[in-house]
Amino acid sequence: MYTKVIRKMAPDITVLEKACPLFVPLVEEGFKEHHVTQEIIEYYLDSMRKTGIDAMILGCTHYPLLIGKIKQYLPAGITVLPQGEYVAESLIDYLNRHPEMNRRLTRGGECRFLTTESAAKFSDAASVFLNDPIEVEQISID
């Protein structure tokens, strides 16, 4: 998706894509500071580093949690962009341009976290993203 949008906006920019599927389980297992995480970052990003990139988009919700380690590995001067902030800004812009949608949104609601997996495991992983402990209810779908 990013490649398509970037090429549409600036066709002269070269865009490289690199899937990093092991980043997600590393974050979810709490391995952000584990030595294996640095090794996997190096494994995935070595070719990007050697290419001479000047910017990198972290195109997954999990990747910003590794941003410190990723920046340590990349040479100085490479801009690392977590996508979450831009997605949120885009949503705000959309809602400002479409007040009819904004009016349909509820206000002052509550969050309830339900999972079919281990409530403790889900709570641990979600707390990493939210920076706060959360209460989770384990449910069964029959």
PDB file of N, CA and C in Angstrom, residues 59-125:
ATOM      1  N   GLY A  59       5.726  -0.102   8.763  1.00  0.00           N
ATOM      2  CA  GLY A  59       4.360  -0.279   8.291  1.00  0.00           C
ATOM      3  C   GLY A  59       3.536  -1.304   9.025  1.00  0.00           C
ATOM      4  N   CYS A  60       3.783  -1.505  10.302  1.00  0.00           N
ATOM      5  CA  CYS A  60       2.996  -2.445  11.093  1.00  0.00           C
ATOM      6  C   CYS A  60       2.870  -1.880  12.500  1.00  0.00           C
ATOM      7  N   THR A  61       1.777  -2.149  13.142  1.00  0.00           N
ATOM      8  CA  THR A  61       1.547  -1.625  14.490  1.00  0.00           C
ATOM      9  C   THR A  61       2.591  -2.106  15.496  1.00  0.00           C
ATOM     10  N   HIS A  62       3.184  -3.272  15.271  1.00  0.00           N
ATOM     11  CA  HIS A  62       4.167  -3.819  16.205  1.00  0.00           C
ATOM     12  C   HIS A  62       5.553  -3.186  16.050  1.00  0.00           C
ATOM     13  N   TYR A  63       5.885  -2.769  14.854  1.00  0.00           N
ATOM     14  CA  TYR A  63       7.254  -2.337  14.562  1.00  0.00           C
ATOM     15  C   TYR A  63       7.732  -1.140  15.376  1.00  0.00           C
ATOM     16  N   PRO A  64       6.878  -0.144  15.649  1.00  0.00           N
ATOM     17  CA  PRO A  64       7.368   0.989  16.451  1.00  0.00           C
ATOM     18  C   PRO A  64       7.884   0.589  17.831  1.00  0.00           C
ATOM     19  N   LEU A  65       7.438  -0.547  18.345  1.00  0.00           N
ATOM     20  CA  LEU A  65       7.936  -0.995  19.640  1.00  0.00           C
ATOM     21  C   LEU A  65       9.402  -1.440  19.553  1.00  0.00           C
ATOM     22  N   LEU A  66       9.897  -1.619  18.346  1.00  0.00           N
ATOM     23  CA  LEU A  66      11.300  -1.974  18.127  1.00  0.00           C
ATOM     24  C   LEU A  66      12.098  -0.790  17.583  1.00  0.00           C
ATOM     25  N   ILE A  67      11.497   0.391  17.549  1.00  0.00           N
ATOM     26  CA  ILE A  67      12.117   1.531  16.878  1.00  0.00           C
ATOM     27  C   ILE A  67      13.498   1.862  17.451  1.00  0.00           C
ATOM     28  N   GLY A  68      13.675   1.748  18.750  1.00  0.00           N
ATOM     29  CA  GLY A  68      14.974   2.040  19.351  1.00  0.00           C
ATOM     30  C   GLY A  68      16.062   1.126  18.816  1.00  0.00           C
ATOM     31  N   LYS A  69      15.776  -0.165  18.772  1.00  0.00           N
ATOM     32  CA  LYS A  69      16.738  -1.151  18.262  1.00  0.00           C
ATOM     33  C   LYS A  69      16.968  -0.958  16.766  1.00  0.00           C
ATOM     34  N   ILE A  70      15.915  -0.639  16.040  1.00  0.00           N
ATOM     35  CA  ILE A  70      16.042  -0.426  14.593  1.00  0.00           C
ATOM     36  C   ILE A  70      16.933   0.785  14.330  1.00  0.00           C
ATOM     37  N   LYS A  71      16.709   1.875  15.065  1.00  0.00           N
ATOM     38  CA  LYS A  71      17.523   3.081  14.885  1.00  0.00           C
ATOM     39  C   LYS A  71      18.977   2.840  15.260  1.00  0.00           C
ATOM     40  N   GLN A  72      19.210   2.007  16.271  1.00  0.00           N
ATOM     41  CA  GLN A  72      20.589   1.677  16.659  1.00  0.00           C
ATOM     42  C   GLN A  72      21.327   0.988  15.520  1.00  0.00           C
ATOM     43  N   TYR A  73      20.621   0.187  14.763  1.00  0.00           N
ATOM     44  CA  TYR A  73      21.252  -0.579  13.694  1.00  0.00           C
ATOM     45  C   TYR A  73      21.480   0.255  12.438  1.00  0.00           C
ATOM     46  N   LEU A  74      20.588   1.173  12.148  1.00  0.00           N
ATOM     47  CA  LEU A  74      20.683   1.967  10.923  1.00  0.00           C
ATOM     48  C   LEU A  74      21.704   3.090  11.082  1.00  0.00           C
ATOM     49  N   PRO A  75      22.350   3.475   9.984  1.00  0.00           N
ATOM     50  CA  PRO A  75      23.277   4.612  10.051  1.00  0.00           C
ATOM     51  C   PRO A  75      22.545   5.903  10.424  1.00  0.00           C
ATOM     52  N   ALA A  76      23.272   6.823  11.027  1.00  0.00           N
ATOM     53  CA  ALA A  76      22.701   8.123  11.396  1.00  0.00           C
ATOM     54  C   ALA A  76      22.173   8.813  10.136  1.00  0.00           C
ATOM     55  N   GLY A  77      21.123   9.570  10.294  1.00  0.00           N
ATOM     56  CA  GLY A  77      20.582  10.339   9.177  1.00  0.00           C
ATOM     57  C   GLY A  77      19.417   9.681   8.467  1.00  0.00           C
ATOM     58  N   ILE A  78      19.127   8.423   8.773  1.00  0.00           N
ATOM     59  CA  ILE A  78      17.972   7.759   8.161  1.00  0.00           C
ATOM     60  C   ILE A  78      16.736   8.088   8.997  1.00  0.00           C
ATOM     61  N   THR A  79      15.728   8.621   8.358  1.00  0.00           N
ATOM     62  CA  THR A  79      14.483   8.953   9.033  1.00  0.00           C
ATOM     63  C   THR A  79      13.647   7.690   9.177  1.00  0.00           C
ATOM     64  N   VAL A  80      13.218   7.390  10.387  1.00  0.00           N
ATOM     65  CA  VAL A  80      12.378   6.218  10.654  1.00  0.00           C
ATOM     66  C   VAL A  80      11.000   6.727  11.038  1.00  0.00           C
ATOM     67  N   LEU A  81       9.996   6.327  10.256  1.00  0.00           N
ATOM     68  CA  LEU A  81       8.637   6.836  10.418  1.00  0.00           C
ATOM     69  C   LEU A  81       7.689   5.735  10.906  1.00  0.00           C
ATOM     70  N   PRO A  82       7.216   5.821  12.152  1.00  0.00           N
ATOM     71  CA  PRO A  82       6.183   4.879  12.595  1.00  0.00           C
ATOM     72  C   PRO A  82       4.850   5.281  11.982  1.00  0.00           C
ATOM     73  N   GLN A  83       4.132   4.334  11.430  1.00  0.00           N
ATOM     74  CA  GLN A  83       2.920   4.665  10.689  1.00  0.00           C
ATOM     75  C   GLN A  83       1.735   5.034  11.561  1.00  0.00           C
ATOM     76  N   GLY A  84       1.729   4.671  12.816  1.00  0.00           N
ATOM     77  CA  GLY A  84       0.569   4.918  13.664  1.00  0.00           C
ATOM     78  C   GLY A  84       0.163   6.370  13.758  1.00  0.00           C
ATOM     79  N   GLU A  85       1.151   7.260  13.922  1.00  0.00           N
ATOM     80  CA  GLU A  85       0.853   8.688  14.035  1.00  0.00           C
ATOM     81  C   GLU A  85       0.208   9.213  12.754  1.00  0.00           C
ATOM     82  N   TYR A  86       0.688   8.755  11.618  1.00  0.00           N
ATOM     83  CA  TYR A  86       0.168   9.230  10.339  1.00  0.00           C
ATOM     84  C   TYR A  86      -1.229   8.675  10.067  1.00  0.00           C
ATOM     85  N   VAL A  87      -1.468   7.451  10.494  1.00  0.00           N
ATOM     86  CA  VAL A  87      -2.810   6.882  10.343  1.00  0.00           C
ATOM     87  C   VAL A  87      -3.792   7.671  11.214  1.00  0.00           C
ATOM     88  N   ALA A  88      -3.389   7.979  12.435  1.00  0.00           N
ATOM     89  CA  ALA A  88      -4.262   8.746  13.334  1.00  0.00           C
ATOM     90  C   ALA A  88      -4.537  10.139  12.759  1.00  0.00           C
ATOM     91  N   GLU A  89      -3.496  10.801  12.254  1.00  0.00           N
ATOM     92  CA  GLU A  89      -3.683  12.129  11.651  1.00  0.00           C
ATOM     93  C   GLU A  89      -4.601  12.052  10.433  1.00  0.00           C
ATOM     94  N   SER A  90      -4.464  10.998   9.657  1.00  0.00           N
ATOM     95  CA  SER A  90      -5.304  10.811   8.480  1.00  0.00           C
ATOM     96  C   SER A  90      -6.769  10.620   8.889  1.00  0.00           C
ATOM     97  N   LEU A  91      -6.984   9.883   9.960  1.00  0.00           N
ATOM     98  CA  LEU A  91      -8.351   9.679  10.453  1.00  0.00           C
ATOM     99  C   LEU A  91      -8.954  10.997  10.939  1.00  0.00           C
ATOM    100  N   ILE A  92      -8.178  11.777  11.660  1.00  0.00           N
ATOM    101  CA  ILE A  92      -8.662  13.087  12.120  1.00  0.00           C
ATOM    102  C   ILE A  92      -9.040  13.949  10.924  1.00  0.00           C
ATOM    103  N   ASP A  93      -8.169  13.965   9.920  1.00  0.00           N
ATOM    104  CA  ASP A  93      -8.449  14.739   8.711  1.00  0.00           C
ATOM    105  C   ASP A  93      -9.733  14.254   8.044  1.00  0.00           C
ATOM    106  N   TYR A  94      -9.903  12.948   7.933  1.00  0.00           N
ATOM    107  CA  TYR A  94     -11.105  12.375   7.324  1.00  0.00           C
ATOM    108  C   TYR A  94     -12.357  12.803   8.094  1.00  0.00           C
ATOM    109  N   LEU A  95     -12.300  12.678   9.419  1.00  0.00           N
ATOM    110  CA  LEU A  95     -13.472  13.031  10.228  1.00  0.00           C
ATOM    111  C   LEU A  95     -13.777  14.526  10.148  1.00  0.00           C
ATOM    112  N   ASN A  96     -12.743  15.349  10.031  1.00  0.00           N
ATOM    113  CA  ASN A  96     -12.973  16.793   9.855  1.00  0.00           C
ATOM    114  C   ASN A  96     -13.635  17.097   8.512  1.00  0.00           C
ATOM    115  N   ARG A  97     -13.285  16.319   7.482  1.00  0.00           N
ATOM    116  CA  ARG A  97     -13.883  16.539   6.162  1.00  0.00           C
ATOM    117  C   ARG A  97     -15.240  15.871   6.009  1.00  0.00           C
ATOM    118  N   HIS A  98     -15.573  14.975   6.921  1.00  0.00           N
ATOM    119  CA  HIS A  98     -16.848  14.244   6.863  1.00  0.00           C
ATOM    120  C   HIS A  98     -17.556  14.337   8.215  1.00  0.00           C
ATOM    121  N   PRO A  99     -18.075  15.520   8.536  1.00  0.00           N
ATOM    122  CA  PRO A  99     -18.716  15.699   9.846  1.00  0.00           C
ATOM    123  C   PRO A  99     -19.893  14.752  10.069  1.00  0.00           C
ATOM    124  N   GLU A 100     -20.511  14.299   8.998  1.00  0.00           N
ATOM    125  CA  GLU A 100     -21.628  13.356   9.159  1.00  0.00           C
ATOM    126  C   GLU A 100     -21.156  12.050   9.805  1.00  0.00           C
ATOM    127  N   MET A 101     -19.936  11.627   9.515  1.00  0.00           N
ATOM    128  CA  MET A 101     -19.379  10.426  10.138  1.00  0.00           C
ATOM    129  C   MET A 101     -19.002  10.720  11.589  1.00  0.00           C
ATOM    130  N   ASN A 102     -18.395  11.861  11.809  1.00  0.00           N
ATOM    131  CA  ASN A 102     -17.975  12.247  13.152  1.00  0.00           C
ATOM    132  C   ASN A 102     -19.179  12.315  14.098  1.00  0.00           C
ATOM    133  N   ARG A 103     -20.308  12.811  13.597  1.00  0.00           N
ATOM    134  CA  ARG A 103     -21.520  12.912  14.418  1.00  0.00           C
ATOM    135  C   ARG A 103     -22.064  11.540  14.804  1.00  0.00           C
ATOM    136  N   ARG A 104     -21.775  10.529  14.014  1.00  0.00           N
ATOM    137  CA  ARG A 104     -22.285   9.181  14.291  1.00  0.00           C
ATOM    138  C   ARG A 104     -21.478   8.449  15.362  1.00  0.00           C
ATOM    139  N   LEU A 105     -20.297   8.977  15.684  1.00  0.00           N
ATOM    140  CA  LEU A 105     -19.440   8.320  16.669  1.00  0.00           C
ATOM    141  C   LEU A 105     -19.956   8.562  18.081  1.00  0.00           C
ATOM    142  N   THR A 106     -19.886   7.541  18.894  1.00  0.00           N
ATOM    143  CA  THR A 106     -20.285   7.690  20.288  1.00  0.00           C
ATOM    144  C   THR A 106     -19.148   8.358  21.065  1.00  0.00           C
ATOM    145  N   ARG A 107     -19.481   8.953  22.156  1.00  0.00           N
ATOM    146  CA  ARG A 107     -18.501   9.624  23.008  1.00  0.00           C
ATOM    147  C   ARG A 107     -18.600   9.034  24.412  1.00  0.00           C
ATOM    148  N   GLY A 108     -17.476   9.026  25.098  1.00  0.00           N
ATOM    149  CA  GLY A 108     -17.476   8.608  26.499  1.00  0.00           C
ATOM    150  C   GLY A 108     -17.757   7.136  26.707  1.00  0.00           C
ATOM    151  N   GLY A 109     -17.486   6.330  25.717  1.00  0.00           N
ATOM    152  CA  GLY A 109     -17.720   4.898  25.854  1.00  0.00           C
ATOM    153  C   GLY A 109     -16.662   4.240  26.728  1.00  0.00           C
ATOM    154  N   GLU A 110     -16.757   2.960  26.844  1.00  0.00           N
ATOM    155  CA  GLU A 110     -15.770   2.210  27.619  1.00  0.00           C
ATOM    156  C   GLU A 110     -15.163   1.124  26.742  1.00  0.00           C
ATOM    157  N   CYS A 111     -13.980   0.730  27.098  1.00  0.00           N
ATOM    158  CA  CYS A 111     -13.303  -0.350  26.374  1.00  0.00           C
ATOM    159  C   CYS A 111     -13.433  -1.635  27.169  1.00  0.00           C
ATOM    160  N   ARG A 112     -13.734  -2.671  26.465  1.00  0.00           N
ATOM    161  CA  ARG A 112     -13.808  -4.001  27.065  1.00  0.00           C
ATOM    162  C   ARG A 112     -12.946  -4.914  26.228  1.00  0.00           C
ATOM    163  N   PHE A 113     -12.042  -5.639  26.851  1.00  0.00           N
ATOM    164  CA  PHE A 113     -11.110  -6.490  26.134  1.00  0.00           C
ATOM    165  C   PHE A 113     -11.497  -7.948  26.343  1.00  0.00           C
ATOM    166  N   LEU A 114     -11.813  -8.621  25.232  1.00  0.00           N
ATOM    167  CA  LEU A 114     -12.203 -10.025  25.249  1.00  0.00           C
ATOM    168  C   LEU A 114     -11.246 -10.805  24.365  1.00  0.00           C
ATOM    169  N   THR A 115     -10.914 -12.021  24.788  1.00  0.00           N
ATOM    170  CA  THR A 115     -10.025 -12.852  23.983  1.00  0.00           C
ATOM    171  C   THR A 115     -10.417 -14.309  24.123  1.00  0.00           C
ATOM    172  N   THR A 116     -10.121 -15.065  23.080  1.00  0.00           N
ATOM    173  CA  THR A 116     -10.340 -16.510  23.153  1.00  0.00           C
ATOM    174  C   THR A 116      -9.064 -17.218  23.577  1.00  0.00           C
ATOM    175  N   GLU A 117      -7.946 -16.497  23.607  1.00  0.00           N
ATOM    176  CA  GLU A 117      -6.698 -17.100  24.070  1.00  0.00           C
ATOM    177  C   GLU A 117      -6.534 -16.826  25.557  1.00  0.00           C
ATOM    178  N   SER A 118      -5.380 -17.071  26.078  1.00  0.00           N
ATOM    179  CA  SER A 118      -5.094 -16.819  27.484  1.00  0.00           C
ATOM    180  C   SER A 118      -5.267 -15.337  27.797  1.00  0.00           C
ATOM    181  N   ALA A 119      -6.077 -15.047  28.795  1.00  0.00           N
ATOM    182  CA  ALA A 119      -6.302 -13.653  29.187  1.00  0.00           C
ATOM    183  C   ALA A 119      -5.002 -13.014  29.666  1.00  0.00           C
ATOM    184  N   ALA A 120      -4.190 -13.757  30.392  1.00  0.00           N
ATOM    185  CA  ALA A 120      -2.920 -13.213  30.899  1.00  0.00           C
ATOM    186  C   ALA A 120      -1.973 -12.884  29.752  1.00  0.00           C
ATOM    187  N   LYS A 121      -1.879 -13.774  28.773  1.00  0.00           N
ATOM    188  CA  LYS A 121      -0.992 -13.534  27.624  1.00  0.00           C
ATOM    189  C   LYS A 121      -1.466 -12.323  26.823  1.00  0.00           C
ATOM    190  N   PHE A 122      -2.761 -12.252  26.576  1.00  0.00           N
ATOM    191  CA  PHE A 122      -3.319 -11.110  25.842  1.00  0.00           C
ATOM    192  C   PHE A 122      -3.078  -9.817  26.615  1.00  0.00           C
ATOM    193  N   SER A 123      -3.312  -9.846  27.914  1.00  0.00           N
ATOM    194  CA  SER A 123      -3.128  -8.664  28.750  1.00  0.00           C
ATOM    195  C   SER A 123      -1.678  -8.196  28.713  1.00  0.00           C
ATOM    196  N   ASP A 124      -0.742  -9.123  28.805  1.00  0.00           N
ATOM    197  CA  ASP A 124       0.678  -8.764  28.752  1.00  0.00           C
ATOM    198  C   ASP A 124       1.023  -8.089  27.432  1.00  0.00           C
ATOM    199  N   ALA A 125       0.560  -8.674  26.325  1.00  0.00           N
ATOM    200  CA  ALA A 125       0.869  -8.116  25.001  1.00  0.00           C
ATOM    201  C   ALA A 125       0.190  -6.759  24.808  1.00  0.00           C
TER     202      ALA A 125
END
